[in-house]
Short mmCIF file of C-alpha atoms in Angstrom, two decimals:
data_model
loop_
_atom_site.label_atom_id
_atom_site.label_comp_id
_atom_site.label_asym_id
_atom_site.label_seq_id
_atom_site.Cartn_x
_atom_site.Cartn_y
_atom_site.Cartn_z
CA UNK A 1 122.74 65.26 97.39
CA UNK A 2 122.92 65.93 93.62
CA UNK A 3 124.79 69.14 94.38
CA UNK A 4 121.79 70.67 96.18
CA UNK A 5 122.59 72.84 99.19
CA UNK A 6 120.52 74.71 101.80
CA UNK A 7 117.48 72.52 101.13
CA UNK A 8 115.70 73.62 104.31
CA UNK A 9 116.12 77.28 103.33
CA UNK A 10 114.77 76.47 99.86
CA UNK A 11 111.66 74.83 101.33
CA UNK A 12 110.99 77.69 103.76
CA UNK A 13 111.59 80.32 101.07
CA UNK A 14 109.26 78.48 98.70
CA UNK A 15 106.51 78.32 101.31
CA UNK A 16 106.81 82.04 102.02
CA UNK A 17 106.71 82.85 98.32
CA UNK A 18 103.56 80.75 97.91
CA UNK A 19 101.85 82.83 100.60
CA UNK A 20 102.10 85.93 98.39
CA UNK A 21 98.75 86.59 96.63
CA UNK A 22 98.68 86.21 92.86
CA UNK A 23 96.56 84.90 89.97
CA UNK A 24 96.97 81.27 91.08
CA UNK A 25 95.79 81.69 94.67
CA UNK A 26 93.09 84.10 93.51
CA UNK A 27 91.68 81.51 91.11
CA UNK A 28 91.68 78.81 93.80
CA UNK A 29 89.90 81.15 96.21
CA UNK A 30 87.33 82.13 93.59
CA UNK A 31 86.44 78.58 92.64
CA UNK A 32 86.37 77.41 96.26
CA UNK A 33 84.13 80.29 97.34
CA UNK A 34 81.66 79.94 94.48
CA UNK A 35 81.73 76.21 93.67
CA UNK A 36 83.17 74.41 96.68
CA UNK A 37 86.38 72.63 97.63
CA UNK A 38 86.30 70.19 94.73
CA UNK A 39 86.38 73.04 92.21
CA UNK A 40 89.12 74.78 94.21
CA UNK A 41 91.12 71.55 94.29
CA UNK A 42 90.66 71.12 90.53
CA UNK A 43 92.04 74.61 89.99
CA UNK A 44 94.96 73.81 92.32
CA UNK A 45 95.78 70.64 90.36
CA UNK A 46 95.64 72.61 87.11
CA UNK A 47 98.04 75.17 88.54
CA UNK A 48 100.40 72.38 89.57
CA UNK A 49 100.24 71.05 86.00
CA UNK A 50 101.15 74.49 84.67
CA UNK A 51 104.05 74.69 87.10
CA UNK A 52 105.34 71.35 85.80
CA UNK A 53 105.53 72.91 82.33
CA UNK A 54 107.67 75.76 83.68
CA UNK A 55 109.91 73.39 85.65
CA UNK A 56 110.57 71.18 82.64
CA UNK A 57 111.09 74.16 80.35
CA UNK A 58 113.54 75.79 82.75
CA UNK A 59 115.43 72.54 83.37
CA UNK A 60 115.79 71.97 79.62
CA UNK A 61 116.81 75.55 78.97
CA UNK A 62 113.69 76.58 77.05
CA UNK A 63 112.75 79.24 79.59
CA UNK A 64 116.08 80.92 78.93
CA UNK A 65 114.55 81.96 75.61
CA UNK A 66 112.01 84.10 77.48
CA UNK A 67 114.83 85.75 79.40
CA UNK A 68 116.89 86.56 76.32
CA UNK A 69 114.31 87.08 73.56
CA UNK A 70 112.16 90.20 73.85
CA UNK A 71 109.82 88.90 71.16
CA UNK A 72 109.20 85.53 72.81
CA UNK A 73 108.67 87.15 76.19
CA UNK A 74 106.23 89.70 74.75
CA UNK A 75 104.19 87.08 72.90
CA UNK A 76 103.80 84.82 75.93
CA UNK A 77 103.17 87.81 78.18
CA UNK A 78 100.39 89.22 76.00
CA UNK A 79 98.71 85.82 75.60
CA UNK A 80 98.78 85.31 79.38
CA UNK A 81 97.52 88.85 80.01
CA UNK A 82 94.70 88.36 77.51
CA UNK A 83 93.64 85.19 79.28
CA UNK A 84 93.60 86.90 82.68
CA UNK A 85 91.58 89.75 81.19
CA UNK A 86 89.17 87.21 79.72
CA UNK A 87 88.68 85.57 83.12
CA UNK A 88 88.19 88.94 84.79
CA UNK A 89 85.71 90.28 82.24
CA UNK A 90 83.70 87.05 82.30
CA UNK A 91 83.20 87.56 86.04
CA UNK A 92 82.51 91.29 85.75
CA UNK A 93 79.92 90.83 83.00
CA UNK A 94 78.15 87.92 84.67
CA UNK A 95 74.58 88.99 85.38
CA UNK A 96 73.19 88.70 88.93
CA UNK A 97 70.88 85.92 87.82
CA UNK A 98 73.90 84.00 86.53
CA UNK A 99 75.97 84.45 89.68
CA UNK A 100 76.46 81.20 91.53
CA UNK A 101 74.96 81.33 95.05
CA UNK A 102 77.79 80.65 97.45
CA UNK A 103 75.71 78.17 99.38
CA UNK A 104 74.03 76.37 96.46
CA UNK A 105 73.71 72.67 97.39
CA UNK A 106 73.84 71.50 93.76
CA UNK A 107 76.98 73.42 92.80
CA UNK A 108 79.16 70.30 92.81
CA UNK A 109 76.75 68.53 90.47
CA UNK A 110 76.84 71.33 87.89
CA UNK A 111 80.55 72.22 88.03
CA UNK A 112 82.73 71.29 85.07
CA UNK A 113 85.90 70.27 86.88
CA UNK A 114 87.83 69.70 83.66
CA UNK A 115 87.17 73.31 82.65
CA UNK A 116 88.27 74.54 86.07
CA UNK A 117 91.43 72.40 85.83
CA UNK A 118 92.18 73.90 82.41
CA UNK A 119 91.69 77.42 83.79
CA UNK A 120 94.22 76.72 86.52
CA UNK A 121 96.65 75.20 84.03
CA UNK A 122 96.46 78.12 81.58
CA UNK A 123 96.57 80.78 84.30
CA UNK A 124 99.94 79.42 85.42
CA UNK A 125 101.42 78.11 82.17
CA UNK A 126 100.80 81.37 80.26
CA UNK A 127 102.54 83.52 82.86
CA UNK A 128 106.15 84.12 81.68
CA UNK A 129 107.03 85.61 85.07
CA UNK A 130 106.75 82.11 86.55
CA UNK A 131 109.32 80.81 84.05
CA UNK A 132 111.71 83.63 84.86
CA UNK A 133 111.17 83.03 88.58
CA UNK A 134 112.34 79.42 88.30
CA UNK A 135 115.36 80.48 86.25
CA UNK A 136 116.35 83.04 88.89
CA UNK A 137 115.40 81.24 92.12
CA UNK A 138 116.15 77.53 91.80
CA UNK A 139 119.80 77.71 90.54
CA UNK A 140 120.78 79.55 93.73
CA UNK A 141 120.42 76.23 95.57
CA UNK A 142 122.45 74.13 93.09
CA UNK A 143 126.22 73.95 93.49
CA UNK A 144 128.27 75.10 90.46
CA UNK A 145 130.06 71.74 90.44
CA UNK A 146 126.89 69.63 90.69
CA UNK A 147 127.22 66.37 88.75
CA UNK A 148 123.77 66.64 87.14
CA UNK A 149 122.35 70.17 87.30
CA UNK A 150 119.26 69.25 85.27
CA UNK A 151 118.28 66.47 87.67
CA UNK A 152 118.93 68.75 90.66
CA UNK A 153 116.76 71.45 89.06
CA UNK A 154 113.93 68.99 88.44
CA UNK A 155 114.09 67.75 92.04
CA UNK A 156 114.01 71.25 93.54
CA UNK A 157 111.27 72.30 91.15
CA UNK A 158 109.20 69.27 92.12
CA UNK A 159 109.64 70.05 95.83
CA UNK A 160 108.52 73.63 95.22
CA UNK A 161 105.53 72.45 93.18
CA UNK A 162 104.41 69.96 95.83
CA UNK A 163 104.61 72.63 98.54
CA UNK A 164 102.66 75.02 96.31
CA UNK A 165 100.01 72.39 95.64
CA UNK A 166 99.61 71.63 99.34
CA UNK A 167 99.19 75.35 100.07
CA UNK A 168 96.58 75.74 97.31
CA UNK A 169 94.66 72.69 98.53
CA UNK A 170 94.69 74.08 102.08
CA UNK A 171 93.43 77.37 100.69
CA UNK A 172 90.65 75.57 98.81
CA UNK A 173 89.46 73.66 101.88
CA UNK A 174 89.67 76.74 104.13
CA UNK A 175 87.70 79.00 101.79
CA UNK A 176 85.09 76.31 101.10
CA UNK A 177 84.73 75.63 104.84
CA UNK A 178 84.17 79.32 105.52
CA UNK A 179 81.62 79.45 102.70
CA UNK A 180 79.67 76.52 104.13
CA UNK A 181 79.72 78.08 107.60
CA UNK A 182 78.66 81.57 106.56
CA UNK A 183 76.26 80.52 103.78
CA UNK A 184 75.97 83.95 102.12
CA UNK A 185 73.30 84.49 99.48
CA UNK A 186 73.49 85.04 95.72
CA UNK A 187 73.77 88.82 96.05
CA UNK A 188 77.05 88.53 97.92
CA UNK A 189 78.13 85.93 95.37
CA UNK A 190 77.47 88.44 92.58
CA UNK A 191 79.53 91.15 94.24
CA UNK A 192 82.28 88.64 95.00
CA UNK A 193 82.41 87.75 91.30
CA UNK A 194 82.70 91.43 90.41
CA UNK A 195 85.40 92.13 92.98
CA UNK A 196 87.51 89.15 91.94
CA UNK A 197 86.85 89.88 88.29
CA UNK A 198 88.25 93.37 88.84
CA UNK A 199 91.34 91.87 90.47
CA UNK A 200 91.88 89.54 87.51
CA UNK A 201 91.59 92.49 85.12
CA UNK A 202 94.13 94.41 87.21
CA UNK A 203 96.49 91.41 87.21
CA UNK A 204 96.08 91.05 83.46
CA UNK A 205 96.96 94.71 82.91
CA UNK A 206 99.93 94.38 85.28
CA UNK A 207 101.20 91.36 83.36
CA UNK A 208 100.72 93.12 80.02
CA UNK A 209 102.86 96.01 81.26
CA UNK A 210 105.50 93.78 82.89
CA UNK A 211 109.08 94.01 81.70
CA UNK A 212 111.77 91.34 81.69
CA UNK A 213 113.97 91.56 84.77
#
């Protein structure tokens, strides 16, 4: 079909890759733990939107610019790293009184889901490693003599994105369910913010130091 081969292997490989922890899953877990499943789902949808940008860019050949141009890669990398550092520092510097209690009943009413969606979108869209991943991974499952390689790429990318979205939504519901069961207080919420903020800072530094591969 469209020159696509080993579709089952592609799906399984994509699912296994989605299980690996990274900025996307970390953001979903953070929002789900502190603001509930709706916020986690909003972050997941934003991440899916960012992935669509990478899929379209790779299918149209724009992502190849990141693979061949050191300047373009560095600019996108530093912008993405700066955003991750911003997210991390905002959590680290949040005062205990500002920390969202993990069991707050009015969290859903005060959450800005559009802002959470945008965070998910930018976290993914500003990561050049995602663009390079699609360039390296997806073509392996498209035959060299495929009639329409662009359409095949878009189809495989969409399958990968749907699987990723389902995993992130499952993660959001699972973390939110655990939060509602355990009902930890604001002190634990504060330390959770600091721990996850530190991880975002570490991921931002790692991205800033990343090299094209």
